[in-house]
CSV table of C-alpha atoms in Angstrom, one decimal:
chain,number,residue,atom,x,y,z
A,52,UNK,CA,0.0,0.0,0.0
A,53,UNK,CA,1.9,3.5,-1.1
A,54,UNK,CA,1.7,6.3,1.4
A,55,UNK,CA,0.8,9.5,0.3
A,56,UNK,CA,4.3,11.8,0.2
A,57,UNK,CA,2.3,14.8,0.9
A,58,UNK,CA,3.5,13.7,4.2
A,59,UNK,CA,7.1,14.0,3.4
A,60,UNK,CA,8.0,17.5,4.3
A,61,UNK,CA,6.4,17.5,8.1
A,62,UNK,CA,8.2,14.1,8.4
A,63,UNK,CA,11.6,14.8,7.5
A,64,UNK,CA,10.8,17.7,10.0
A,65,UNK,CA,10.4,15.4,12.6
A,66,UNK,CA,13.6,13.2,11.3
A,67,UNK,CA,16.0,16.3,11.4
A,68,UNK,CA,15.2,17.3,15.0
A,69,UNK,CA,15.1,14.0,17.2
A,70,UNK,CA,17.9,11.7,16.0
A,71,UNK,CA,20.4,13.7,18.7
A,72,UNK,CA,17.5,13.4,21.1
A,73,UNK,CA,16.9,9.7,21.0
A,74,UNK,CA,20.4,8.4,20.6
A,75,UNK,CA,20.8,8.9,24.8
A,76,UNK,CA,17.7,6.4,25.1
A,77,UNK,CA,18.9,2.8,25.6
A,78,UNK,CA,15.6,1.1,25.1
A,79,UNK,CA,14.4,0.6,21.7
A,80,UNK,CA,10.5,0.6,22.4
A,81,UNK,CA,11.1,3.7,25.3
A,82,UNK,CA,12.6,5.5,22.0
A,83,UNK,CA,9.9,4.8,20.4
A,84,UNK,CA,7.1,5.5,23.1
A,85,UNK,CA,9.0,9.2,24.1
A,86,UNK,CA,8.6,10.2,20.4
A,87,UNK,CA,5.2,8.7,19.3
A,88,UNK,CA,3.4,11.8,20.2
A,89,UNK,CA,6.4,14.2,18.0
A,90,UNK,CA,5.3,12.2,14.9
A,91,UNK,CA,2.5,12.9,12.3
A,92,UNK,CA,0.9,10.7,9.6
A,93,UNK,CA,3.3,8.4,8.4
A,94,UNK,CA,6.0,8.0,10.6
A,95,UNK,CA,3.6,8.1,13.3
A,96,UNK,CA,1.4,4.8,11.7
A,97,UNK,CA,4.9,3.6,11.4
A,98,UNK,CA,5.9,4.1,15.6
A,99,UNK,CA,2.3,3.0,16.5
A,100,UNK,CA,2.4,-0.7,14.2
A,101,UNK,CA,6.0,-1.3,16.2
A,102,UNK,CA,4.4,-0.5,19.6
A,103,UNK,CA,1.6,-2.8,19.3
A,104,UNK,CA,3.6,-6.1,17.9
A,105,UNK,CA,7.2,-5.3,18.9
A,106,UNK,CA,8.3,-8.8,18.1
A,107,UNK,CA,6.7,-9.2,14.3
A,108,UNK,CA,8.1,-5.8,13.7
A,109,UNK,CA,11.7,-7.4,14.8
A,110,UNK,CA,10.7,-10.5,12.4
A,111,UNK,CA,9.3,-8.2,9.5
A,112,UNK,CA,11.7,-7.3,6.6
A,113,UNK,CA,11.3,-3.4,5.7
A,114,UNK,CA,9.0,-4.3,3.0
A,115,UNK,CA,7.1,-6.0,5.0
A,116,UNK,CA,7.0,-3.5,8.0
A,117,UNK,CA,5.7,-1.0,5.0
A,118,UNK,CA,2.8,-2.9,3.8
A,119,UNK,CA,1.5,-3.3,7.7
A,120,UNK,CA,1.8,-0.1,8.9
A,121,UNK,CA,0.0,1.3,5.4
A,122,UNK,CA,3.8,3.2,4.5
A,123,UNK,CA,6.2,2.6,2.5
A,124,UNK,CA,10.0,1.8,3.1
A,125,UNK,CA,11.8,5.0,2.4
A,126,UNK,CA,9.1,6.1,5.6
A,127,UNK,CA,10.4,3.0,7.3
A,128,UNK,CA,14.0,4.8,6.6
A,129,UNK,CA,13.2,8.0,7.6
A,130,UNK,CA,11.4,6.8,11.1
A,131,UNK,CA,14.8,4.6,11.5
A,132,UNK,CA,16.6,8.0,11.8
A,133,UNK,CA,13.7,9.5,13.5
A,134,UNK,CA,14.4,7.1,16.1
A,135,UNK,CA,18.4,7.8,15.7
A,136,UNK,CA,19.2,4.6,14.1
A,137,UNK,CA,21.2,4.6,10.9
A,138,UNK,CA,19.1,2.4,9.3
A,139,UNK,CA,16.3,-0.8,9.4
A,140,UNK,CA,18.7,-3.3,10.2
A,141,UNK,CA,20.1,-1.6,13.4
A,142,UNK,CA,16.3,-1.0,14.8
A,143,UNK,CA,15.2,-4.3,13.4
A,144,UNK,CA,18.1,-5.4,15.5
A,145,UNK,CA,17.6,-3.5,18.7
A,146,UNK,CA,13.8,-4.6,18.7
A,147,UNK,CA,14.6,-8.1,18.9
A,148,UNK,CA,17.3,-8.4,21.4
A,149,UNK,CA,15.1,-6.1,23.8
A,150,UNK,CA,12.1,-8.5,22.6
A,151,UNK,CA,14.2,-11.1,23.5
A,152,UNK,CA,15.1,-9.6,27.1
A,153,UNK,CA,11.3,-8.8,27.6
A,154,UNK,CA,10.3,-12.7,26.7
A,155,UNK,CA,13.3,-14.4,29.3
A,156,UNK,CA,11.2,-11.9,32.0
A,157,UNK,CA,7.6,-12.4,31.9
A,158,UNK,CA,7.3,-8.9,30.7
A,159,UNK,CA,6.1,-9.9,26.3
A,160,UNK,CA,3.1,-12.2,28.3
A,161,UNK,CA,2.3,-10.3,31.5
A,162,UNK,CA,2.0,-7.0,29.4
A,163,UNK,CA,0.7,-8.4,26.4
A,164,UNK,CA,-2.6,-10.0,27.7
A,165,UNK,CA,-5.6,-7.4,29.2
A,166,UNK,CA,-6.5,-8.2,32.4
A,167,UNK,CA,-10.2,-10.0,32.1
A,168,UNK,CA,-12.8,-9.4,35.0
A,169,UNK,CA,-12.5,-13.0,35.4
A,170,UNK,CA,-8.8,-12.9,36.7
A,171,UNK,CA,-7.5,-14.7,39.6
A,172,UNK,CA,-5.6,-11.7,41.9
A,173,UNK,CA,-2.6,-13.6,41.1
A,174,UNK,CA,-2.7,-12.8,37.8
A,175,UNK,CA,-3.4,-9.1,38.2
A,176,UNK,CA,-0.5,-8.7,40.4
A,177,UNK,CA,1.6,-10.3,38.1
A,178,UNK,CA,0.4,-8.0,35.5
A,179,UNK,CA,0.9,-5.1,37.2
A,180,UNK,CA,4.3,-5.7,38.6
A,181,UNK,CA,5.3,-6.3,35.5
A,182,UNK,CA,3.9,-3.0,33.8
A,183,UNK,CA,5.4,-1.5,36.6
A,184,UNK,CA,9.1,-2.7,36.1
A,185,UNK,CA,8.7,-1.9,32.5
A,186,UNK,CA,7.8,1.8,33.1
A,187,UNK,CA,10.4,2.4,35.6
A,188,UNK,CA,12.7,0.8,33.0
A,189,UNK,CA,12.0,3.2,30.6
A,190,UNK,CA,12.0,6.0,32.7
A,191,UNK,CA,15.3,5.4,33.3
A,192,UNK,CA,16.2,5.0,30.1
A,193,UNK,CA,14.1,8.6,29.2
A,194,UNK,CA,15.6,10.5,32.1
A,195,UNK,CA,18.4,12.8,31.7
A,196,UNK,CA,20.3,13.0,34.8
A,197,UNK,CA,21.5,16.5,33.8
A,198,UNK,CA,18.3,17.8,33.8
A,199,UNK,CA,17.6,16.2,37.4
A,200,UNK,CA,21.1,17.6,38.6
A,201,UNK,CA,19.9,21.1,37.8
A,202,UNK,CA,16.3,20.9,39.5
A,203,UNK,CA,18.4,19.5,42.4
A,204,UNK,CA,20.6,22.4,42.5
A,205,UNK,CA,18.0,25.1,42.1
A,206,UNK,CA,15.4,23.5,44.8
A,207,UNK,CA,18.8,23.2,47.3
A,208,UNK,CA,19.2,27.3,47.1
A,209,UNK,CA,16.0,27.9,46.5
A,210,UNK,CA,14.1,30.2,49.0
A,211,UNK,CA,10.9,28.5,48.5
A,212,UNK,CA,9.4,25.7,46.2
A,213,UNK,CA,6.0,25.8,45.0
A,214,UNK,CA,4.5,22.4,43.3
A,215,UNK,CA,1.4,22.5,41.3
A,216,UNK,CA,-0.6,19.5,40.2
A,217,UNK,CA,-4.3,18.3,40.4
A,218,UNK,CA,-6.3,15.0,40.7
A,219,UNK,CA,-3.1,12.1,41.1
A,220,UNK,CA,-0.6,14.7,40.3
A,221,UNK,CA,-1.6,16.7,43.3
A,222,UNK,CA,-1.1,13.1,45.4
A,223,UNK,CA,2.2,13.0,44.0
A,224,UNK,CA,3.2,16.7,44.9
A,225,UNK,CA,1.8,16.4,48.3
A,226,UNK,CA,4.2,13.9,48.9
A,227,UNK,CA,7.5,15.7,47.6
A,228,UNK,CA,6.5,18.5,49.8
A,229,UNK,CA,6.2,16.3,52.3
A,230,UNK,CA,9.8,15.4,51.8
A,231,UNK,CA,11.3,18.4,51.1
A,232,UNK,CA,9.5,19.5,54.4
A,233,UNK,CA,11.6,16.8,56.6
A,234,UNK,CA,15.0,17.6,55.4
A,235,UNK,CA,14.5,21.6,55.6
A,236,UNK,CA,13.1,22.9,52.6
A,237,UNK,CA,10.4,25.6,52.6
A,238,UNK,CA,8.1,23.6,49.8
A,239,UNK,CA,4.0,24.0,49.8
A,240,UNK,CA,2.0,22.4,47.3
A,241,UNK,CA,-1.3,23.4,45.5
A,242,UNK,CA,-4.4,22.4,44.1
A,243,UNK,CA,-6.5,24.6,43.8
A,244,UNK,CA,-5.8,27.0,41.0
A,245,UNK,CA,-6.9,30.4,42.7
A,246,UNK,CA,-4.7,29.6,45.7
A,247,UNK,CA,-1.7,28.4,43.5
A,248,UNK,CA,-1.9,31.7,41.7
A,249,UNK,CA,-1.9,33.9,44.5
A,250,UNK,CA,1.3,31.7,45.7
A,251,UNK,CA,2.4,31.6,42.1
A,252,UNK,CA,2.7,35.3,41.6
A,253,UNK,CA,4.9,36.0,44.9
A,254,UNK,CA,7.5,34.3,43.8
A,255,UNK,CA,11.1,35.3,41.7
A,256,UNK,CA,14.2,34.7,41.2
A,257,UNK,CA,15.8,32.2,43.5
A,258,UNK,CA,12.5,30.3,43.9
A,259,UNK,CA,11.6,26.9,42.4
A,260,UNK,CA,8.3,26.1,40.6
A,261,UNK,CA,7.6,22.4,39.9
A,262,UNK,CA,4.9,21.4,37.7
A,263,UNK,CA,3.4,17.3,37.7
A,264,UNK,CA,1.3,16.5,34.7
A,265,UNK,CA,1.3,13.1,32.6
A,266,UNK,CA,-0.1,14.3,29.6
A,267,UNK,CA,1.5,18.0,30.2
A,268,UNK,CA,-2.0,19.2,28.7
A,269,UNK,CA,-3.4,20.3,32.6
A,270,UNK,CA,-4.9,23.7,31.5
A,271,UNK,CA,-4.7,24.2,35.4
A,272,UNK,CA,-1.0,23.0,36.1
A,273,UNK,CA,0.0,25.3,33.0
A,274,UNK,CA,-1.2,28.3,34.1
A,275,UNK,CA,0.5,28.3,37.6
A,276,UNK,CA,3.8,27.2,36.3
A,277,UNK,CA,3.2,30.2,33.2
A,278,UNK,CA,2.7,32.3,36.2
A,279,UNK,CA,5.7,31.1,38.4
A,280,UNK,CA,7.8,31.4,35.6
A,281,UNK,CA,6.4,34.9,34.7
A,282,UNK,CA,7.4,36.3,37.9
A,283,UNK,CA,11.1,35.1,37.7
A,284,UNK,CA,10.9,31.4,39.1
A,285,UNK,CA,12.7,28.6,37.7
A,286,UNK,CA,10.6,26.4,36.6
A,287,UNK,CA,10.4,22.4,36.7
A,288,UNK,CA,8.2,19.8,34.4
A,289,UNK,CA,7.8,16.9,35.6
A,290,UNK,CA,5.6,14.9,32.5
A,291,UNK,CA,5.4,11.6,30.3
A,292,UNK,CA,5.6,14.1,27.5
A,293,UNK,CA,8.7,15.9,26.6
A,294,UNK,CA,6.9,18.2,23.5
A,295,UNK,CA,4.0,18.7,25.8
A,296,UNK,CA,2.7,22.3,26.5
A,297,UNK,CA,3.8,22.4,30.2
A,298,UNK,CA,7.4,21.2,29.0
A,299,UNK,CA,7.8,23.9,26.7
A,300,UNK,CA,7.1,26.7,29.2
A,301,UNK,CA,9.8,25.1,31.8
A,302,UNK,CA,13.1,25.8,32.5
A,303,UNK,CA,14.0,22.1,33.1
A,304,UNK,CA,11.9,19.0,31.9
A,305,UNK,CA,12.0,15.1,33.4
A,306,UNK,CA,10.5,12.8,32.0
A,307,UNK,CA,9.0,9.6,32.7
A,308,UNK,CA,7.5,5.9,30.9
A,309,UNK,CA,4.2,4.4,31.8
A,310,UNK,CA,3.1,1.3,30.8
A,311,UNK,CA,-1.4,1.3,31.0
A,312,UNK,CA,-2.9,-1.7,31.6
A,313,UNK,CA,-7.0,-2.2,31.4
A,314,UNK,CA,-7.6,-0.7,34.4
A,315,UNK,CA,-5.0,1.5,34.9
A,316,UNK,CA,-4.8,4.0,32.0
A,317,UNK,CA,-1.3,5.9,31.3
A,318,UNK,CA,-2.2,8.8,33.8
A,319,UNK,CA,-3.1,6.6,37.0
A,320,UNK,CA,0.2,3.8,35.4
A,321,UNK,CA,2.1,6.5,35.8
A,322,UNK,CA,2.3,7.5,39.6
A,323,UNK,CA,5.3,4.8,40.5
A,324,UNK,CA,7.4,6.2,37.9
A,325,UNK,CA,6.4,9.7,39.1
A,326,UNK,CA,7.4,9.3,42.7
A,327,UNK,CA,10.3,7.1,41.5
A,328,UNK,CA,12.3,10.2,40.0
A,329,UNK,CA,10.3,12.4,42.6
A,330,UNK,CA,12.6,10.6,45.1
A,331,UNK,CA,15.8,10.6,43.5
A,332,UNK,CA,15.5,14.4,43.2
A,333,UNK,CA,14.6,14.9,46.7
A,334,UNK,CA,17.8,12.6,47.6
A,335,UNK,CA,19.7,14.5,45.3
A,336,UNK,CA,18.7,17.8,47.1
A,337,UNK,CA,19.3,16.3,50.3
A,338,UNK,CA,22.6,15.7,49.2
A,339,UNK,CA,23.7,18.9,48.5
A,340,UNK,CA,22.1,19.9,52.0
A,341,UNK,CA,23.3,17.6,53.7
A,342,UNK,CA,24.4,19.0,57.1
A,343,UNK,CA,21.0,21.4,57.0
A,344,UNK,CA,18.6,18.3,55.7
A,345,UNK,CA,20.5,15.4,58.0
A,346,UNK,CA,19.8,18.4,60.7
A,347,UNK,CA,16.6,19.2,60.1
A,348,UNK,CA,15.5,15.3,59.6
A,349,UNK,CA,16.4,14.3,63.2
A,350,UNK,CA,14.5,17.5,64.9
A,351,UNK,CA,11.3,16.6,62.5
A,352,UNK,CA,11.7,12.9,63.4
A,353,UNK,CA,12.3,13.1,67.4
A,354,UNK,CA,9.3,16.2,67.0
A,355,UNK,CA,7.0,12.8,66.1
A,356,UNK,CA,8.7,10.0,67.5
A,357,UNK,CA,6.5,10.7,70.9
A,358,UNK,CA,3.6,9.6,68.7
A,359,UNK,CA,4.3,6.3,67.9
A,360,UNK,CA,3.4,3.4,69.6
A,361,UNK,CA,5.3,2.0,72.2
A,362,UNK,CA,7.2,-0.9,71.5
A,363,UNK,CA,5.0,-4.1,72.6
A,364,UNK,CA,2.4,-1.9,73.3
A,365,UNK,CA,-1.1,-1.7,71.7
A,366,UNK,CA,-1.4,-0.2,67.8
């Protein structure tokens, strides 16, 4: 089936800006999932046919991948570079040997198969550990440590930090306040939108705004970063979408992987991988506080320790 090359110019639009950015991605298929939402028409039919059978794209000669995915092979070649591959045979390569790693895990059955109303609890936990370790796999492999170095820097000499998320994203920034709480750090988090602007707008320079959206399309989360931003803040993303509206207004972006399952679409899938580099940012801050956090963590813990439960005494 030929493609229509009316498509050509927007593609090799696509295939001139992201080979340098996918090249620091190990994974194959987290390549291919971080830059699934940069493509259009083509190349995009092209990433979505290899997302949805990894392992018959591996099989698949470049003819072959071309008549499935509707394209033709010079798109094939083009998406190959897209995906910062020099050509088929390297990502026909790389498919199959992470295919191959998937399949010695669990990961090409557990992940592969929807979970049916039917299913023993077993078999949903298996499922979901498994979409789990894939995500925070490919988080990983998405994450630039740079990136996480500077947010670390700026929330350590930062005068305050203001986090802005809503519905699970606001779970996730409560949380990182929380932490950034015990070790020292003046941090609040918002929710609501009228409060958030109000905080939003009194900060500047030498204060840290952190946004937390999945899709980075929260018309709420974007206007209180614009704000923070506009007022002299640096400002973080923290999203699943590196081209995403709330990355493009941030100073620094980190990204993360999710991997949805039937009852757990991408936004809700993607909470472990949130609070997974959540954490290693707040450890990284505490790092380069370390006398004031270490400090500040033992007043906060013997401040609550009188609250516990005695030991061999009643819950």
């Amino acid at each position: 089936m030929a493609e229509h090359e009316v498509e050509t110019s927007a593609a090799t639009a696509v295939v001139d800006a992201a080979p340098a950015d996918r090249r620091g991605v190990d994974g194959v298929l987290a390549r291919v999932r971080a830059g699934v939402g940069e493509l259009t028409g083509a190349l995009r039919r092209v990433a979505e046919h290899v997302l949805s059978d990894p392992e018959a794209a591996a099989r698949a000669t470049i003819v072959e991948l071309a008549e499935r995915s509707g394209t033709s092979p010079a798109t094939i070649t083009r998406f190959c570079r897209a995906m910062g591959f020099e050509g088929y045979a390297d990502l026909r390569l790389g498919i199959a040997a992470e295919t191959g790693r998937a399949r010695s895990a669990g990961w090409t059955v557990d992940i592969g198969r929807e979970i049916q109303p039917g299913d023993p609890l077993s078999r949903v936990l298996d499922q979901i550990m498994a979409a789990d370790t894939r995500a925070m796999h490919d988080t990983a492999a998405l994450l630039d440590l740079h990136e996480v170095e500077r947010a670390a820097v700026a929330i350590a000499g930062a005068n305050r930090v203001n986090i802005f998320g809503a519905s699970g994203s606001a779970l996730v920034g409560e949380e990182m306040q929380f932490s950034l709480h015990r070790i020292g750090v003046a941090a609040w988090a918002w929710n609501d939108v009228h409060e958030g602007l109000a905080s939003a707008a009194l900060l500047g320079a030498g204060d840290v705004a952190l946004g937390i959206s999945h899709t980075g399309q929260t018309r709420e989360t974007i206007e209180l970063l614009a704000e923070a931003g506009s007022r002299g803040a640096t400002t973080v993303a923290l999203t699943g979408f590196p081209r995403s509206p709330l990355a493009e207004l941030a100073d620094i972006v980190l990204v993360t992987a999710s991997q949805a399952t039937t009852f757990r679409p991408d936004a809700l899938s993607a909470r472990h991988p949130q609070l997974v580099v959540l954490d290693l940012l707040y450890i990284a801050v505490a790092q380069r506080t370390h006398d004031r956090a270490h400090a500040a963590f033992r007043r906060t813990a013997q401040a609550v320790d009188g609250h516990k439960a005695a030991k061999g005494g009643p819950s």
